């Protein structure tokens, strides 16, 4: 190839002197280990891609199931709170009816409302105490 013209085909001696692409690959890695290593790396990358896709699909399915479960749980919680509210109203009305013969109707209403307001006050006091504890735990300052 060195002595031939640029457009002329190579002579058989020149062609035999140049190593082909297959010969270069074999010379760089004896016994074809480079091809095996490349194939192993390609398989590893393919397996990693497959694993990542499967993991993403699994997490999407799990998130969808969790979202549905959270929705059902919230609906059940709201319904439970509504039923609890109705039960407390029924208890208050029943207490008024039960106390009416003992005291006047206005006395029974005053007693029931007073007891309910004392309960509300106790719950607010407990919530305020817990709020102060949380503020002390997460805010700058001294411990309670």
PDB file of N, CA, C and O in Angstrom, residues 62-121:
ATOM      1  N   UNK A  62     -47.386  -0.705  43.627  1.00  0.00           N
ATOM      2  CA  UNK A  62     -47.506  -0.592  45.083  1.00  0.00           C
ATOM      3  C   UNK A  62     -48.055   0.767  45.486  1.00  0.00           C
ATOM      4  O   UNK A  62     -48.897   0.871  46.383  1.00  0.00           O
ATOM      5  N   UNK A  63     -47.605   1.829  44.823  1.00  0.00           N
ATOM      6  CA  UNK A  63     -48.110   3.167  45.132  1.00  0.00           C
ATOM      7  C   UNK A  63     -49.592   3.285  44.793  1.00  0.00           C
ATOM      8  O   UNK A  63     -50.357   3.909  45.534  1.00  0.00           O
ATOM      9  N   UNK A  64     -50.005   2.681  43.678  1.00  0.00           N
ATOM     10  CA  UNK A  64     -51.423   2.725  43.313  1.00  0.00           C
ATOM     11  C   UNK A  64     -52.265   1.984  44.340  1.00  0.00           C
ATOM     12  O   UNK A  64     -53.331   2.474  44.755  1.00  0.00           O
ATOM     13  N   UNK A  65     -51.796   0.814  44.773  1.00  0.00           N
ATOM     14  CA  UNK A  65     -52.535   0.064  45.789  1.00  0.00           C
ATOM     15  C   UNK A  65     -52.567   0.826  47.117  1.00  0.00           C
ATOM     16  O   UNK A  65     -53.594   0.856  47.792  1.00  0.00           O
ATOM     17  N   UNK A  66     -51.452   1.433  47.481  1.00  0.00           N
ATOM     18  CA  UNK A  66     -51.406   2.206  48.723  1.00  0.00           C
ATOM     19  C   UNK A  66     -52.343   3.408  48.640  1.00  0.00           C
ATOM     20  O   UNK A  66     -53.022   3.747  49.612  1.00  0.00           O
ATOM     21  N   UNK A  67     -52.388   4.058  47.479  1.00  0.00           N
ATOM     22  CA  UNK A  67     -53.284   5.201  47.309  1.00  0.00           C
ATOM     23  C   UNK A  67     -54.744   4.802  47.460  1.00  0.00           C
ATOM     24  O   UNK A  67     -55.529   5.505  48.108  1.00  0.00           O
ATOM     25  N   UNK A  68     -55.100   3.659  46.885  1.00  0.00           N
ATOM     26  CA  UNK A  68     -56.474   3.181  47.023  1.00  0.00           C
ATOM     27  C   UNK A  68     -56.782   2.837  48.478  1.00  0.00           C
ATOM     28  O   UNK A  68     -57.862   3.135  48.978  1.00  0.00           O
ATOM     29  N   UNK A  69     -55.838   2.203  49.160  1.00  0.00           N
ATOM     30  CA  UNK A  69     -56.042   1.834  50.559  1.00  0.00           C
ATOM     31  C   UNK A  69     -56.169   3.077  51.436  1.00  0.00           C
ATOM     32  O   UNK A  69     -57.004   3.121  52.345  1.00  0.00           O
ATOM     33  N   UNK A  70     -55.357   4.086  51.163  1.00  0.00           N
ATOM     34  CA  UNK A  70     -55.437   5.327  51.934  1.00  0.00           C
ATOM     35  C   UNK A  70     -56.790   5.998  51.700  1.00  0.00           C
ATOM     36  O   UNK A  70     -57.416   6.503  52.638  1.00  0.00           O
ATOM     37  N   UNK A  71     -57.247   5.997  50.467  1.00  0.00           N
ATOM     38  CA  UNK A  71     -58.555   6.584  50.160  1.00  0.00           C
ATOM     39  C   UNK A  71     -59.680   5.873  50.895  1.00  0.00           C
ATOM     40  O   UNK A  71     -60.559   6.520  51.486  1.00  0.00           O
ATOM     41  N   UNK A  72     -59.649   4.537  50.872  1.00  0.00           N
ATOM     42  CA  UNK A  72     -60.684   3.777  51.588  1.00  0.00           C
ATOM     43  C   UNK A  72     -60.596   4.024  53.090  1.00  0.00           C
ATOM     44  O   UNK A  72     -61.608   4.137  53.770  1.00  0.00           O
ATOM     45  N   UNK A  73     -59.372   4.104  53.620  1.00  0.00           N
ATOM     46  CA  UNK A  73     -59.195   4.340  55.052  1.00  0.00           C
ATOM     47  C   UNK A  73     -59.718   5.720  55.444  1.00  0.00           C
ATOM     48  O   UNK A  73     -60.352   5.872  56.500  1.00  0.00           O
ATOM     49  N   UNK A  74     -59.473   6.720  54.606  1.00  0.00           N
ATOM     50  CA  UNK A  74     -59.975   8.064  54.914  1.00  0.00           C
ATOM     51  C   UNK A  74     -61.502   8.111  54.880  1.00  0.00           C
ATOM     52  O   UNK A  74     -62.124   8.744  55.743  1.00  0.00           O
ATOM     53  N   UNK A  75     -62.091   7.450  53.914  1.00  0.00           N
ATOM     54  CA  UNK A  75     -63.554   7.405  53.847  1.00  0.00           C
ATOM     55  C   UNK A  75     -64.104   6.712  55.081  1.00  0.00           C
ATOM     56  O   UNK A  75     -65.064   7.191  55.706  1.00  0.00           O
ATOM     57  N   UNK A  76     -63.506   5.582  55.479  1.00  0.00           N
ATOM     58  CA  UNK A  76     -63.960   4.869  56.672  1.00  0.00           C
ATOM     59  C   UNK A  76     -63.786   5.723  57.922  1.00  0.00           C
ATOM     60  O   UNK A  76     -64.657   5.734  58.806  1.00  0.00           O
ATOM     61  N   UNK A  77     -62.680   6.457  58.019  1.00  0.00           N
ATOM     62  CA  UNK A  77     -62.440   7.322  59.181  1.00  0.00           C
ATOM     63  C   UNK A  77     -63.462   8.453  59.254  1.00  0.00           C
ATOM     64  O   UNK A  77     -63.989   8.757  60.333  1.00  0.00           O
ATOM     65  N   UNK A  78     -63.738   9.073  58.111  1.00  0.00           N
ATOM     66  CA  UNK A  78     -64.727  10.160  58.099  1.00  0.00           C
ATOM     67  C   UNK A  78     -66.101   9.631  58.488  1.00  0.00           C
ATOM     68  O   UNK A  78     -66.824  10.244  59.293  1.00  0.00           O
ATOM     69  N   UNK A  79     -66.476   8.476  57.964  1.00  0.00           N
ATOM     70  CA  UNK A  79     -67.767   7.886  58.326  1.00  0.00           C
ATOM     71  C   UNK A  79     -67.807   7.517  59.813  1.00  0.00           C
ATOM     72  O   UNK A  79     -68.839   7.719  60.480  1.00  0.00           O
ATOM     73  N   UNK A  80     -66.707   6.995  60.344  1.00  0.00           N
ATOM     74  CA  UNK A  80     -66.654   6.664  61.765  1.00  0.00           C
ATOM     75  C   UNK A  80     -66.803   7.920  62.622  1.00  0.00           C
ATOM     76  O   UNK A  80     -67.515   7.908  63.641  1.00  0.00           O
ATOM     77  N   UNK A  81     -66.158   9.012  62.213  1.00  0.00           N
ATOM     78  CA  UNK A  81     -66.291  10.260  62.974  1.00  0.00           C
ATOM     79  C   UNK A  81     -67.714  10.814  62.895  1.00  0.00           C
ATOM     80  O   UNK A  81     -68.229  11.356  63.885  1.00  0.00           O
ATOM     81  N   UNK A  82     -68.349  10.686  61.732  1.00  0.00           N
ATOM     82  CA  UNK A  82     -69.749  11.126  61.622  1.00  0.00           C
ATOM     83  C   UNK A  82     -70.655  10.300  62.524  1.00  0.00           C
ATOM     84  O   UNK A  82     -71.541  10.844  63.207  1.00  0.00           O
ATOM     85  N   UNK A  83     -70.454   8.983  62.545  1.00  0.00           N
ATOM     86  CA  UNK A  83     -71.254   8.128  63.417  1.00  0.00           C
ATOM     87  C   UNK A  83     -70.985   8.426  64.893  1.00  0.00           C
ATOM     88  O   UNK A  83     -71.915   8.410  65.708  1.00  0.00           O
ATOM     89  N   UNK A  84     -69.738   8.698  65.235  1.00  0.00           N
ATOM     90  CA  UNK A  84     -69.415   9.079  66.613  1.00  0.00           C
ATOM     91  C   UNK A  84     -70.108  10.382  66.990  1.00  0.00           C
ATOM     92  O   UNK A  84     -70.642  10.518  68.104  1.00  0.00           O
ATOM     93  N   UNK A  85     -70.131  11.326  66.071  1.00  0.00           N
ATOM     94  CA  UNK A  85     -70.824  12.592  66.315  1.00  0.00           C
ATOM     95  C   UNK A  85     -72.315  12.354  66.553  1.00  0.00           C
ATOM     96  O   UNK A  85     -72.901  12.919  67.483  1.00  0.00           O
ATOM     97  N   UNK A  86     -72.911  11.511  65.722  1.00  0.00           N
ATOM     98  CA  UNK A  86     -74.330  11.191  65.913  1.00  0.00           C
ATOM     99  C   UNK A  86     -74.571  10.489  67.247  1.00  0.00           C
ATOM    100  O   UNK A  86     -75.567  10.758  67.931  1.00  0.00           O
ATOM    101  N   UNK A  87     -73.672   9.608  67.637  1.00  0.00           N
ATOM    102  CA  UNK A  87     -73.810   8.911  68.911  1.00  0.00           C
ATOM    103  C   UNK A  87     -73.720   9.881  70.089  1.00  0.00           C
ATOM    104  O   UNK A  87     -74.482   9.772  71.063  1.00  0.00           O
ATOM    105  N   UNK A  88     -72.801  10.827  69.993  1.00  0.00           N
ATOM    106  CA  UNK A  88     -72.685  11.817  71.071  1.00  0.00           C
ATOM    107  C   UNK A  88     -73.908  12.731  71.128  1.00  0.00           C
ATOM    108  O   UNK A  88     -74.354  13.115  72.224  1.00  0.00           O
ATOM    109  N   UNK A  89     -74.461  13.071  69.986  1.00  0.00           N
ATOM    110  CA  UNK A  89     -75.689  13.871  69.968  1.00  0.00           C
ATOM    111  C   UNK A  89     -76.828  13.076  70.606  1.00  0.00           C
ATOM    112  O   UNK A  89     -77.598  13.600  71.428  1.00  0.00           O
ATOM    113  N   UNK A  90     -76.931  11.795  70.237  1.00  0.00           N
ATOM    114  CA  UNK A  90     -77.974  10.951  70.824  1.00  0.00           C
ATOM    115  C   UNK A  90     -77.779  10.821  72.338  1.00  0.00           C
ATOM    116  O   UNK A  90     -78.756  10.834  73.096  1.00  0.00           O
ATOM    117  N   UNK A  91     -76.539  10.696  72.786  1.00  0.00           N
ATOM    118  CA  UNK A  91     -76.254  10.629  74.221  1.00  0.00           C
ATOM    119  C   UNK A  91     -76.668  11.912  74.923  1.00  0.00           C
ATOM    120  O   UNK A  91     -77.274  11.880  76.015  1.00  0.00           O
ATOM    121  N   UNK A  92     -76.354  13.048  74.314  1.00  0.00           N
ATOM    122  CA  UNK A  92     -76.723  14.331  74.912  1.00  0.00           C
ATOM    123  C   UNK A  92     -78.237  14.487  74.974  1.00  0.00           C
ATOM    124  O   UNK A  92     -78.791  14.909  76.004  1.00  0.00           O
ATOM    125  N   UNK A  93     -78.938  14.139  73.904  1.00  0.00           N
ATOM    126  CA  UNK A  93     -80.404  14.238  73.898  1.00  0.00           C
ATOM    127  C   UNK A  93     -80.993  13.271  74.916  1.00  0.00           C
ATOM    128  O   UNK A  93     -81.925  13.613  75.671  1.00  0.00           O
ATOM    129  N   UNK A  94     -80.460  12.046  74.979  1.00  0.00           N
ATOM    130  CA  UNK A  94     -80.943  11.077  75.965  1.00  0.00           C
ATOM    131  C   UNK A  94     -80.694  11.548  77.386  1.00  0.00           C
ATOM    132  O   UNK A  94     -81.534  11.337  78.280  1.00  0.00           O
ATOM    133  N   UNK A  95     -79.565  12.184  77.646  1.00  0.00           N
ATOM    134  CA  UNK A  95     -79.278  12.701  78.983  1.00  0.00           C
ATOM    135  C   UNK A  95     -80.244  13.817  79.344  1.00  0.00           C
ATOM    136  O   UNK A  95     -80.720  13.900  80.488  1.00  0.00           O
ATOM    137  N   UNK A  96     -80.552  14.673  78.385  1.00  0.00           N
ATOM    138  CA  UNK A  96     -81.517  15.749  78.644  1.00  0.00           C
ATOM    139  C   UNK A  96     -82.884  15.139  78.966  1.00  0.00           C
ATOM    140  O   UNK A  96     -83.567  15.554  79.923  1.00  0.00           O
ATOM    141  N   UNK A  97     -83.310  14.160  78.197  1.00  0.00           N
ATOM    142  CA  UNK A  97     -84.615  13.520  78.418  1.00  0.00           C
ATOM    143  C   UNK A  97     -84.626  12.800  79.772  1.00  0.00           C
ATOM    144  O   UNK A  97     -85.617  12.840  80.513  1.00  0.00           O
ATOM    145  N   UNK A  98     -83.524  12.151  80.121  1.00  0.00           N
ATOM    146  CA  UNK A  98     -83.462  11.428  81.391  1.00  0.00           C
ATOM    147  C   UNK A  98     -83.439  12.378  82.585  1.00  0.00           C
ATOM    148  O   UNK A  98     -83.997  12.060  83.640  1.00  0.00           O
ATOM    149  N   UNK A  99     -82.800  13.523  82.443  1.00  0.00           N
ATOM    150  CA  UNK A  99     -82.706  14.474  83.558  1.00  0.00           C
ATOM    151  C   UNK A  99     -83.938  15.375  83.671  1.00  0.00           C
ATOM    152  O   UNK A  99     -84.154  15.979  84.727  1.00  0.00           O
ATOM    153  N   UNK A 100     -84.719  15.481  82.638  1.00  0.00           N
ATOM    154  CA  UNK A 100     -85.880  16.387  82.642  1.00  0.00           C
ATOM    155  C   UNK A 100     -86.854  16.094  83.786  1.00  0.00           C
ATOM    156  O   UNK A 100     -87.319  17.034  84.442  1.00  0.00           O
ATOM    157  N   UNK A 101     -87.203  14.840  84.097  1.00  0.00           N
ATOM    158  CA  UNK A 101     -88.132  14.620  85.216  1.00  0.00           C
ATOM    159  C   UNK A 101     -87.516  14.976  86.581  1.00  0.00           C
ATOM    160  O   UNK A 101     -88.240  15.340  87.511  1.00  0.00           O
ATOM    161  N   UNK A 102     -86.207  14.886  86.716  1.00  0.00           N
ATOM    162  CA  UNK A 102     -85.542  15.172  87.981  1.00  0.00           C
ATOM    163  C   UNK A 102     -85.390  16.678  88.207  1.00  0.00           C
ATOM    164  O   UNK A 102     -85.552  17.162  89.337  1.00  0.00           O
ATOM    165  N   UNK A 103     -85.008  17.380  87.156  1.00  0.00           N
ATOM    166  CA  UNK A 103     -84.912  18.850  87.183  1.00  0.00           C
ATOM    167  C   UNK A 103     -85.746  19.345  86.018  1.00  0.00           C
ATOM    168  O   UNK A 103     -86.222  18.567  85.212  1.00  0.00           O
ATOM    169  N   UNK A 104     -85.938  20.613  85.898  1.00  0.00           N
ATOM    170  CA  UNK A 104     -86.727  21.122  84.763  1.00  0.00           C
ATOM    171  C   UNK A 104     -85.979  20.842  83.469  1.00  0.00           C
ATOM    172  O   UNK A 104     -84.807  20.467  83.467  1.00  0.00           O
ATOM    173  N   UNK A 105     -86.644  21.036  82.347  1.00  0.00           N
ATOM    174  CA  UNK A 105     -85.997  20.812  81.049  1.00  0.00           C
ATOM    175  C   UNK A 105     -84.808  21.746  80.878  1.00  0.00           C
ATOM    176  O   UNK A 105     -83.775  21.360  80.339  1.00  0.00           O
ATOM    177  N   UNK A 106     -84.957  23.002  81.346  1.00  0.00           N
ATOM    178  CA  UNK A 106     -83.853  23.953  81.245  1.00  0.00           C
ATOM    179  C   UNK A 106     -82.696  23.548  82.148  1.00  0.00           C
ATOM    180  O   UNK A 106     -81.529  23.713  81.783  1.00  0.00           O
ATOM    181  N   UNK A 107     -82.986  22.985  83.267  1.00  0.00           N
ATOM    182  CA  UNK A 107     -81.920  22.491  84.153  1.00  0.00           C
ATOM    183  C   UNK A 107     -81.184  21.317  83.524  1.00  0.00           C
ATOM    184  O   UNK A 107     -79.960  21.208  83.608  1.00  0.00           O
ATOM    185  N   UNK A 108     -81.935  20.419  82.883  1.00  0.00           N
ATOM    186  CA  UNK A 108     -81.325  19.274  82.230  1.00  0.00           C
ATOM    187  C   UNK A 108     -80.430  19.723  81.074  1.00  0.00           C
ATOM    188  O   UNK A 108     -79.312  19.217  80.896  1.00  0.00           O
ATOM    189  N   UNK A 109     -80.908  20.687  80.306  1.00  0.00           N
ATOM    190  CA  UNK A 109     -80.093  21.226  79.202  1.00  0.00           C
ATOM    191  C   UNK A 109     -78.836  21.882  79.757  1.00  0.00           C
ATOM    192  O   UNK A 109     -77.731  21.682  79.226  1.00  0.00           O
ATOM    193  N   UNK A 110     -78.973  22.645  80.845  1.00  0.00           N
ATOM    194  CA  UNK A 110     -77.820  23.322  81.437  1.00  0.00           C
ATOM    195  C   UNK A 110     -76.799  22.305  81.946  1.00  0.00           C
ATOM    196  O   UNK A 110     -75.582  22.476  81.758  1.00  0.00           O
ATOM    197  N   UNK A 111     -77.267  21.239  82.572  1.00  0.00           N
ATOM    198  CA  UNK A 111     -76.347  20.216  83.084  1.00  0.00           C
ATOM    199  C   UNK A 111     -75.602  19.538  81.931  1.00  0.00           C
ATOM    200  O   UNK A 111     -74.371  19.378  81.970  1.00  0.00           O
ATOM    201  N   UNK A 112     -76.326  19.120  80.902  1.00  0.00           N
ATOM    202  CA  UNK A 112     -75.700  18.416  79.776  1.00  0.00           C
ATOM    203  C   UNK A 112     -74.720  19.325  79.050  1.00  0.00           C
ATOM    204  O   UNK A 112     -73.586  18.928  78.746  1.00  0.00           O
ATOM    205  N   UNK A 113     -75.126  20.570  78.777  1.00  0.00           N
ATOM    206  CA  UNK A 113     -74.238  21.507  78.089  1.00  0.00           C
ATOM    207  C   UNK A 113     -73.024  21.818  78.959  1.00  0.00           C
ATOM    208  O   UNK A 113     -71.887  21.889  78.466  1.00  0.00           O
ATOM    209  N   UNK A 114     -73.206  21.979  80.245  1.00  0.00           N
ATOM    210  CA  UNK A 114     -72.092  22.246  81.156  1.00  0.00           C
ATOM    211  C   UNK A 114     -71.088  21.106  81.171  1.00  0.00           C
ATOM    212  O   UNK A 114     -69.868  21.322  81.109  1.00  0.00           O
ATOM    213  N   UNK A 115     -71.582  19.857  81.232  1.00  0.00           N
ATOM    214  CA  UNK A 115     -70.679  18.704  81.226  1.00  0.00           C
ATOM    215  C   UNK A 115     -69.924  18.628  79.889  1.00  0.00           C
ATOM    216  O   UNK A 115     -68.718  18.352  79.856  1.00  0.00           O
ATOM    217  N   UNK A 116     -70.627  18.865  78.783  1.00  0.00           N
ATOM    218  CA  UNK A 116     -69.966  18.847  77.476  1.00  0.00           C
ATOM    219  C   UNK A 116     -68.900  19.938  77.370  1.00  0.00           C
ATOM    220  O   UNK A 116     -67.808  19.700  76.838  1.00  0.00           O
ATOM    221  N   UNK A 117     -69.200  21.133  77.874  1.00  0.00           N
ATOM    222  CA  UNK A 117     -68.217  22.223  77.839  1.00  0.00           C
ATOM    223  C   UNK A 117     -67.019  21.926  78.732  1.00  0.00           C
ATOM    224  O   UNK A 117     -65.880  22.289  78.387  1.00  0.00           O
ATOM    225  N   UNK A 118     -67.226  21.256  79.874  1.00  0.00           N
ATOM    226  CA  UNK A 118     -66.101  20.849  80.717  1.00  0.00           C
ATOM    227  C   UNK A 118     -65.219  19.834  79.973  1.00  0.00           C
ATOM    228  O   UNK A 118     -63.985  19.892  80.056  1.00  0.00           O
ATOM    229  N   UNK A 119     -65.850  18.934  79.252  1.00  0.00           N
ATOM    230  CA  UNK A 119     -65.085  17.974  78.444  1.00  0.00           C
ATOM    231  C   UNK A 119     -64.284  18.669  77.356  1.00  0.00           C
ATOM    232  O   UNK A 119     -63.118  18.326  77.119  1.00  0.00           O
ATOM    233  N   UNK A 120     -64.902  19.640  76.701  1.00  0.00           N
ATOM    234  CA  UNK A 120     -64.193  20.404  75.663  1.00  0.00           C
ATOM    235  C   UNK A 120     -63.009  21.150  76.279  1.00  0.00           C
ATOM    236  O   UNK A 120     -61.902  21.165  75.721  1.00  0.00           O
ATOM    237  N   UNK A 121     -63.211  21.761  77.441  1.00  0.00           N
ATOM    238  CA  UNK A 121     -62.126  22.471  78.121  1.00  0.00           C
ATOM    239  C   UNK A 121     -60.978  21.542  78.490  1.00  0.00           C
ATOM    240  O   UNK A 121     -59.803  21.880  78.313  1.00  0.00           O
TER     241      UNK A 121
END
